[in-house]
CSV table of C-alpha atoms in Angstrom, one decimal:
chain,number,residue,atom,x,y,z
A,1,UNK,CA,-26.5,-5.4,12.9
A,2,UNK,CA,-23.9,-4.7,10.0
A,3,UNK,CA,-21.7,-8.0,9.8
A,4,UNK,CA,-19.5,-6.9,7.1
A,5,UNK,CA,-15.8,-6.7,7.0
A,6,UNK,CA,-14.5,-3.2,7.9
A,7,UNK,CA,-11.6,-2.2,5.6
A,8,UNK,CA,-9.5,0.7,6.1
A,9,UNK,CA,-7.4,2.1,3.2
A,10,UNK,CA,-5.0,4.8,3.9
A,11,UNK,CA,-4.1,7.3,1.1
A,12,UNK,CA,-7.5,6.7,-0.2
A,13,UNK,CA,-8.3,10.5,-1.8
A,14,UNK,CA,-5.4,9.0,-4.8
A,15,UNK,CA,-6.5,7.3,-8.2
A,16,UNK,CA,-5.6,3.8,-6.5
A,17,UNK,CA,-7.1,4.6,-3.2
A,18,UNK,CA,-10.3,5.4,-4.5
A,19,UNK,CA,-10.5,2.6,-7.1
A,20,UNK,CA,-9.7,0.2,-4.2
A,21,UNK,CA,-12.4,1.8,-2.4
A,22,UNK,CA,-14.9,0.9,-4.9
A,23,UNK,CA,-13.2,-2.6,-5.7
A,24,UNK,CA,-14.0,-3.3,-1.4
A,25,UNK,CA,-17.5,-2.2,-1.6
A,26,UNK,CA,-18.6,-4.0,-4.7
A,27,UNK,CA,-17.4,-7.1,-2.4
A,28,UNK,CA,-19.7,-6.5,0.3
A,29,UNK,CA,-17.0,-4.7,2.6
A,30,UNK,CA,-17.4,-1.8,5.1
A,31,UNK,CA,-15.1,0.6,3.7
A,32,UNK,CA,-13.3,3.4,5.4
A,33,UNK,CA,-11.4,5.8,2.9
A,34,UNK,CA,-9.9,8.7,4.8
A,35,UNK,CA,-7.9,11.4,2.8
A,36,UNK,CA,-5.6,13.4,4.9
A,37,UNK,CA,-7.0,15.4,6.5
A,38,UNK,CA,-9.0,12.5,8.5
A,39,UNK,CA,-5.6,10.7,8.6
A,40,UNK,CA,-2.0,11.9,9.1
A,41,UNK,CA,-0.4,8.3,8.5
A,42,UNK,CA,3.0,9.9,10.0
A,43,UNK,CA,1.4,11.1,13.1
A,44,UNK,CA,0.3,8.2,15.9
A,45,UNK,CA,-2.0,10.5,17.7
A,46,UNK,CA,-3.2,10.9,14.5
A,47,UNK,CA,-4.2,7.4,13.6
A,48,UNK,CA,-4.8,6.3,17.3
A,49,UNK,CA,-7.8,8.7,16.7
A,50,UNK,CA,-9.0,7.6,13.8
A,51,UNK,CA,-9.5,3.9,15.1
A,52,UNK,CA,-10.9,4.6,17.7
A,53,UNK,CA,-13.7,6.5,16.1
A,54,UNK,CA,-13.4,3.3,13.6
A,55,UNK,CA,-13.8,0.5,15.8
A,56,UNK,CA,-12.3,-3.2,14.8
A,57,UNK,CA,-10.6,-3.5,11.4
A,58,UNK,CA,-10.5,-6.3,9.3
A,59,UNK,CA,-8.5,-5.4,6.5
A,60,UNK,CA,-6.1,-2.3,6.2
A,61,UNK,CA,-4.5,-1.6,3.3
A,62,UNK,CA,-1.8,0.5,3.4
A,63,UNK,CA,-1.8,2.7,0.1
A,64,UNK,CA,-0.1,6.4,1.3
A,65,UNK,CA,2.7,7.4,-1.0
A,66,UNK,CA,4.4,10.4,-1.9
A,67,UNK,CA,7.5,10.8,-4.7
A,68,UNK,CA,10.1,13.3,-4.7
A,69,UNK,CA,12.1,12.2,-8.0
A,70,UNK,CA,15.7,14.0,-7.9
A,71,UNK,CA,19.3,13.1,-8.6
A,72,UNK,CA,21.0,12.1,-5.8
A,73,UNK,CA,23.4,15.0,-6.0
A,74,UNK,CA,20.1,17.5,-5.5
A,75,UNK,CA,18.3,15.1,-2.9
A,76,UNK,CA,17.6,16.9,0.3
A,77,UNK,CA,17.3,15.5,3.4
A,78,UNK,CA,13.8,16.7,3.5
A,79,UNK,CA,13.5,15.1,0.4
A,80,UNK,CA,14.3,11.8,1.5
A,81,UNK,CA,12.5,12.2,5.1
A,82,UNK,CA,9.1,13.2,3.5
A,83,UNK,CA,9.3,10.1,1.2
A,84,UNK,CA,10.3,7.9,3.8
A,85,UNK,CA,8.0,9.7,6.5
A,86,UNK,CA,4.6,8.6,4.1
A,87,UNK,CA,5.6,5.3,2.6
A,88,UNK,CA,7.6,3.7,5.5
A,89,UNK,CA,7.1,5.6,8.5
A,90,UNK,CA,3.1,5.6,7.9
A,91,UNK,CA,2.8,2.1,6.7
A,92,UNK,CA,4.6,1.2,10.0
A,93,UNK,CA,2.5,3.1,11.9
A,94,UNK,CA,-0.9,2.2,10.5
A,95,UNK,CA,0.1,-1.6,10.7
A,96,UNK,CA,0.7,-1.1,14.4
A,97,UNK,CA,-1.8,0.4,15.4
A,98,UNK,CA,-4.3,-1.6,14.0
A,99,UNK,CA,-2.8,-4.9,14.3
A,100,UNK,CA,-3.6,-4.4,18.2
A,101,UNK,CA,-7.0,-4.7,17.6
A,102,UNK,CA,-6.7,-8.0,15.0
A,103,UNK,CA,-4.2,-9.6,17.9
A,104,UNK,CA,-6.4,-9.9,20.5
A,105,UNK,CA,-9.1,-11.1,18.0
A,106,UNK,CA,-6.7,-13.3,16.0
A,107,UNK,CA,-7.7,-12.7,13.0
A,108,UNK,CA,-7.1,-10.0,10.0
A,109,UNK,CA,-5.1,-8.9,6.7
A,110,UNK,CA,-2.8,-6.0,6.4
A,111,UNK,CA,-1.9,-5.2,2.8
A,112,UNK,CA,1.2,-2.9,1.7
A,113,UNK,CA,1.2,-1.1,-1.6
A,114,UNK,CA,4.9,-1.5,-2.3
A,115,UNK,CA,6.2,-0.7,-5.9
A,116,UNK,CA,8.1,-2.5,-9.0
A,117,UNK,CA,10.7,0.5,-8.0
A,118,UNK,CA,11.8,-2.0,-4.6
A,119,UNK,CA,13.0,-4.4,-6.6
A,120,UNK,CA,14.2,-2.7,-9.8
A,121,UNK,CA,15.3,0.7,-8.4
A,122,UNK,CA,15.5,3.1,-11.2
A,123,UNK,CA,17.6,5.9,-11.2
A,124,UNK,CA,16.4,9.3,-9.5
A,125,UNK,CA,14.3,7.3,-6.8
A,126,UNK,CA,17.4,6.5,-4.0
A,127,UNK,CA,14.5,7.4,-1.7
A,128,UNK,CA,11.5,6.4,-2.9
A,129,UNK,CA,13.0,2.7,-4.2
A,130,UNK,CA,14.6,2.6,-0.7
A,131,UNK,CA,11.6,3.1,1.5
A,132,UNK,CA,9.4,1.0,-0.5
A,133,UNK,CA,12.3,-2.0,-0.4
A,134,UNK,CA,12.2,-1.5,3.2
A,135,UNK,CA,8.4,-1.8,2.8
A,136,UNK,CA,8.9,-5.4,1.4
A,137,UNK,CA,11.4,-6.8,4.6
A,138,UNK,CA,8.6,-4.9,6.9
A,139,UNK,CA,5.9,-7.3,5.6
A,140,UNK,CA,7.8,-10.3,6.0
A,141,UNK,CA,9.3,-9.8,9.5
A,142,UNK,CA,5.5,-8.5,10.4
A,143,UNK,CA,4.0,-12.0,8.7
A,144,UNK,CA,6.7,-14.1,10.7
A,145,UNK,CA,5.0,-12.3,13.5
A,146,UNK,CA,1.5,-12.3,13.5
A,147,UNK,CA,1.4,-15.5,11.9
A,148,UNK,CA,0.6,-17.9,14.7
A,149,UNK,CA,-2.1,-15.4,15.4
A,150,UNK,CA,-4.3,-15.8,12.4
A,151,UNK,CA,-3.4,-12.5,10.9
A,152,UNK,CA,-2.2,-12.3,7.2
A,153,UNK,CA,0.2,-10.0,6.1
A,154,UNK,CA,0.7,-9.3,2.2
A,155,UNK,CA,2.7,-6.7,-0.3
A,156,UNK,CA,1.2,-5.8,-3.9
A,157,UNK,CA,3.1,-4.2,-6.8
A,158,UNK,CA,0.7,-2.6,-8.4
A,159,UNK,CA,2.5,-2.0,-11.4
A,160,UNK,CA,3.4,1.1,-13.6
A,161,UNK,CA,-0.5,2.6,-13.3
A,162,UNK,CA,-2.2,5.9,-15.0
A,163,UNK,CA,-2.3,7.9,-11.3
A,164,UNK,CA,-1.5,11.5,-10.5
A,165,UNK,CA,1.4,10.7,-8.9
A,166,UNK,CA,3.0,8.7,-11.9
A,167,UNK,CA,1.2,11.3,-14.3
A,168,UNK,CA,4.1,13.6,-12.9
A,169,UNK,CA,7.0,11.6,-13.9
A,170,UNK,CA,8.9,12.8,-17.2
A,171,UNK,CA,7.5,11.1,-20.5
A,172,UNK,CA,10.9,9.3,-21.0
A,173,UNK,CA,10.5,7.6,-18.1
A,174,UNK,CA,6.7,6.8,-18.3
A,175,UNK,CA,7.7,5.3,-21.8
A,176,UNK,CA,10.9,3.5,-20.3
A,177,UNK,CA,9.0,1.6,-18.3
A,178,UNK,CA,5.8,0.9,-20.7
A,179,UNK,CA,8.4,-0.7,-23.2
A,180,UNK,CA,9.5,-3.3,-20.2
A,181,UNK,CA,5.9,-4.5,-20.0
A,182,UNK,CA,5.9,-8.1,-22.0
A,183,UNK,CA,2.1,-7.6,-22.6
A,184,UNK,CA,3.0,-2.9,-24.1
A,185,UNK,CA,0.0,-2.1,-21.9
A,186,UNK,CA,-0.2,-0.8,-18.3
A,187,UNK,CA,-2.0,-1.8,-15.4
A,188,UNK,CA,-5.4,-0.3,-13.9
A,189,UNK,CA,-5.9,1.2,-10.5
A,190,UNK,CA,-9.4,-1.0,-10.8
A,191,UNK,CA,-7.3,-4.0,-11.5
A,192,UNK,CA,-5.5,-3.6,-8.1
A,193,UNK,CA,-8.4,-2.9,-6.2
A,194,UNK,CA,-10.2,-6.0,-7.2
A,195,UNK,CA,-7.0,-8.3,-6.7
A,196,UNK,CA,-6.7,-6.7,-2.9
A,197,UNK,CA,-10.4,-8.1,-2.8
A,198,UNK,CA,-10.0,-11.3,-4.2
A,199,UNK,CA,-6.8,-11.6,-2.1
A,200,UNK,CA,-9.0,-11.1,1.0
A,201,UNK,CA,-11.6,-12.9,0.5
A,202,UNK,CA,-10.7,-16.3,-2.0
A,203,UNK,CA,-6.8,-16.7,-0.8
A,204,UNK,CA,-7.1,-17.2,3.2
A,205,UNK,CA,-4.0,-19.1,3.6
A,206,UNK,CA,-1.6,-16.6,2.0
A,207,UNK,CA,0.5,-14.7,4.0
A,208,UNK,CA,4.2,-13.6,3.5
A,209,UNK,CA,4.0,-13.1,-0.4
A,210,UNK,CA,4.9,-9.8,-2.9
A,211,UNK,CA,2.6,-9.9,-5.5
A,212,UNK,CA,3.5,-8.2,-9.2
A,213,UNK,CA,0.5,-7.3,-10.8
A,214,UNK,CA,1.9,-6.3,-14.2
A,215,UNK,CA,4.1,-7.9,-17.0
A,216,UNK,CA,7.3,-6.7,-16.0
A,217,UNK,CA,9.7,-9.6,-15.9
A,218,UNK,CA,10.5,-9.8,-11.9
């Protein structure tokens, strides 16, 4: 009989989702990493699907994120609904869905991947800063919540990391935000995975909190 802790992590075919994946399993989870393709995060049908071939969850960390950097004056509304669709709509969706299963066995940990951008909005990202500042009140209400019944509910800020999403931001930008770092070095997609882990397994009263993982002055 396997008795190890079943993670989920959405988005997981990205540079973080995969290093989170490996970050898991090095702790002895279970760990289910669907791209796509094996989960649409804006479609219910979609993830109702997926957990039920899944079974219980333990964890679910909810990494899905798209960017569509424009100036407001050129954002389209499909623009700002395909952001919002993937980093709000999905992490909604996921968290619901699962959090089902953890009620009735009071217990489990939901984990958001919110950004530095939710609380220090640059400009060019009214949608994407938006969504994942919605992302951060969404945790909290959801922690109030599920609380009382032994589930944990937590946000991460990765931190300005060497992905292929950021890897398509302009250099001025990239070096913008390297220069804000106190420590002038960026944060590692392995780095993240093994605090999610660590948060898990070594922090089991924490619930509520948003936690900056690089040396940007919040």
């Amino acid at each position: 009989m396997d008795d190890r802790e079943k993670a989920i992590i959405s988005g997981a075919s990205g540079c973080l989702g995969q290093a989170t994946s490996v970050s898991l399993s090095a702790a002895g989870f279970d760990v289910l990493a669907p791209g796509k393709q094996e989960l649409d995060v804006t479609s219910s049908d979609s993830i109702k699907a997926y957990l039920a071939e899944a079974g219980e969850v333990d964890l679910l960390v909810c990494n899905a994120g798209l960017t569509i950097d424009k100036p407001l004056a050129r954002m389209t509304e499909s623009d700002w609904s395909r952001v919002m669709d993937v980093n709000l709509k999905g992490a909604f969706l996921c968290a619901r869905e699962v959090s089902r299963g953890m009620i009735k066995r009071r217990a489990g940990h939901i984990v958001f991947i919110s950004s530095f951008s939710a609380i220090h909005p640059p400009a060019g990202q009214v949608n994407y800063a938006t969504a994942k500042a919605a992302l951060l009140g969404m945790m909290k209400s959801m922690a109030q919540e599920l609380g009382p019944r032994n589930i944990r509910v937590n946000a991460i800020l990765p931190g300005f990391l060497a992905t292929r999403m950021t890897a398509e931001l302009p250099d001025k930008v990239k070096q913008a935000a390297l220069e804000r770092h106190t420590l002038g070095r960026l944060n590692t997609p392995e780095a993240v995975g093994d605090f999610i882990a660590y948060l898990h397994q070594h922090l089991p009263h924490t619930s509520g909190q948003v936690f900056n993982l690089d040396s940007r002055i919040v």
